[in-house]
XYZ file of C-alpha atoms in Angstrom:
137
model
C 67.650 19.278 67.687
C 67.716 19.112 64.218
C 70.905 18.397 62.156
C 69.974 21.737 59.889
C 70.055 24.153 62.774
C 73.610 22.908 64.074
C 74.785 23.495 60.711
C 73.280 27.183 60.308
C 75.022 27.559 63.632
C 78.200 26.730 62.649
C 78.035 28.598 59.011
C 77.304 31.473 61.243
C 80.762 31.262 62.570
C 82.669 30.501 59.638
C 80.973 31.858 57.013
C 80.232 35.462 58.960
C 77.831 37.916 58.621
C 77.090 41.604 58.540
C 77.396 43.339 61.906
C 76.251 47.361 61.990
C 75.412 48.275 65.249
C 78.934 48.799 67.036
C 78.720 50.604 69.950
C 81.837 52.394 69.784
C 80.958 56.256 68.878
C 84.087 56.551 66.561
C 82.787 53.096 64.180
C 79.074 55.112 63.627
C 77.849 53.766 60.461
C 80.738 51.436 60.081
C 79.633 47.642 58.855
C 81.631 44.680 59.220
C 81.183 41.701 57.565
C 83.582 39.166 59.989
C 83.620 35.456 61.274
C 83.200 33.919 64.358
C 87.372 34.608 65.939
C 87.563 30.470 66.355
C 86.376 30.088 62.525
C 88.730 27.452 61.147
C 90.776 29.379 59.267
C 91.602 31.829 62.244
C 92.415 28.559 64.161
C 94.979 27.718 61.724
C 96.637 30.902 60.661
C 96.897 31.150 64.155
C 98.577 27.640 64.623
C 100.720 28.578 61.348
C 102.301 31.771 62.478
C 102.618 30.577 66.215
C 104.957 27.931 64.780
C 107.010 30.085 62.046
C 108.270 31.717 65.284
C 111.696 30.441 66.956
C 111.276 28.201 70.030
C 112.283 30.781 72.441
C 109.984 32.914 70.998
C 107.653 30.286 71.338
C 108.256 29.547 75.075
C 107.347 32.500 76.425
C 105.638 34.960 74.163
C 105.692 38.633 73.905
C 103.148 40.363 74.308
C 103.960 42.615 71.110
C 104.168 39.450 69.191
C 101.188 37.820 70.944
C 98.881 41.373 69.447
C 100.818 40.877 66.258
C 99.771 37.793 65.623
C 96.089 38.338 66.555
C 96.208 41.251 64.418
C 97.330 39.199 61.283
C 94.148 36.387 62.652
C 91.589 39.375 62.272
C 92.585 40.658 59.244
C 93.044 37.687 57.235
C 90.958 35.057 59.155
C 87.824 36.900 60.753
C 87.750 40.844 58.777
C 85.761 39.470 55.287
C 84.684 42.627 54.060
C 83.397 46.787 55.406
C 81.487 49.789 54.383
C 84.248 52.046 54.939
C 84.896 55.536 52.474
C 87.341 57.733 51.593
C 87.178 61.459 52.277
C 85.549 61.938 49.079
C 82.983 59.060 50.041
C 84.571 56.416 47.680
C 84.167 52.964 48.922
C 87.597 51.568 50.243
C 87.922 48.191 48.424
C 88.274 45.386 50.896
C 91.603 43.516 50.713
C 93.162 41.663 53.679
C 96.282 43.551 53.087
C 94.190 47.001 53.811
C 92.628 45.840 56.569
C 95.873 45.042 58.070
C 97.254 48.828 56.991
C 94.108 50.119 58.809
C 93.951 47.577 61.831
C 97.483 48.452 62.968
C 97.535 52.366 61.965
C 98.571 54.291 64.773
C 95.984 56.541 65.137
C 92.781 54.369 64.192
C 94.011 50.593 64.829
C 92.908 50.368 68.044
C 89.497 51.104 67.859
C 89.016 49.398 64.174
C 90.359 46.425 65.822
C 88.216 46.516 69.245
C 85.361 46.993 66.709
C 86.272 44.165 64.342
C 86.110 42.060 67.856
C 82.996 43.166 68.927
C 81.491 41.986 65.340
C 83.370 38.656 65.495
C 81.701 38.025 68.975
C 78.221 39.349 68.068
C 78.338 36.645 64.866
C 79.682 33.913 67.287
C 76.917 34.730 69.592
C 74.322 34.716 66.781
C 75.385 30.522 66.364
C 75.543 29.756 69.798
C 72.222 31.487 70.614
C 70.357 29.726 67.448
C 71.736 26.539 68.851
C 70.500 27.115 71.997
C 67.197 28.267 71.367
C 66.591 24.801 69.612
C 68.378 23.089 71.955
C 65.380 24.419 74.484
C 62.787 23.602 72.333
């Protein structure tokens, strides 16, 4: 295998890439442009706000805290930009603060996030199948 192919692998995952086709009837149209969810900078913004936490906390974690902190991962580590409008069609400006408004908003966060996960896997998968394939050949 060459060395050039493991490296557009792993750019795949930490660089990201545009993901449109999200099967989830509510996200229609919607575009992500996310990283793989193990990109290094999820890793350690993970590892970062896992250890700001108390050591009870620590011992034995929520399960609030545990989606809280996931939440924070996606929109500052794997979210890197949308297609998303306004009512009046104006593009919403990417920021990781909005994503984190709009990825924990009571009505929509739910499905913005389980879409957001779906993109992260389908750009992991893109690496991991383009290292496979040459790995075959």
């Amino acid at each position: 295998m060459k060395l050039s192919r493991i490296r557009k692998g792993v750019r795949n995952v930490t660089e990201g890439g545009w993901v449109d086709r999200i099967p989830i009837d509510a996200l229609e149209g919607v575009a992500f442009r996310v990283r793989g969810a193990r990109n290094p900078d999820a890793i350690k913004l993970r590892a970062d706000l896992i250890a700001a936490l108390d050591e009870e906390q620590r011992k034995a974690l929520p399960a609030d805290t545990v989606e809280a902190i996931a939440t924070e991962v996606m929109a500052r580590a794997v979210l890197l930009d949308w297609n998303l409008t306004d009512e009046a069609d104006a593009p919403i400006p990417f920021t990781p603060e909005a994503a984190l408004d709009l990825l924990t908003d009571p009505e929509i966060g739910e499905t913005m996030r389980e879409g957001v996960a779906y993109a992260a896997a389908v750009v992991a998968a893109q690496g991991r199948d383009a290292l496979e394939t040459d790995a075959k050949n």
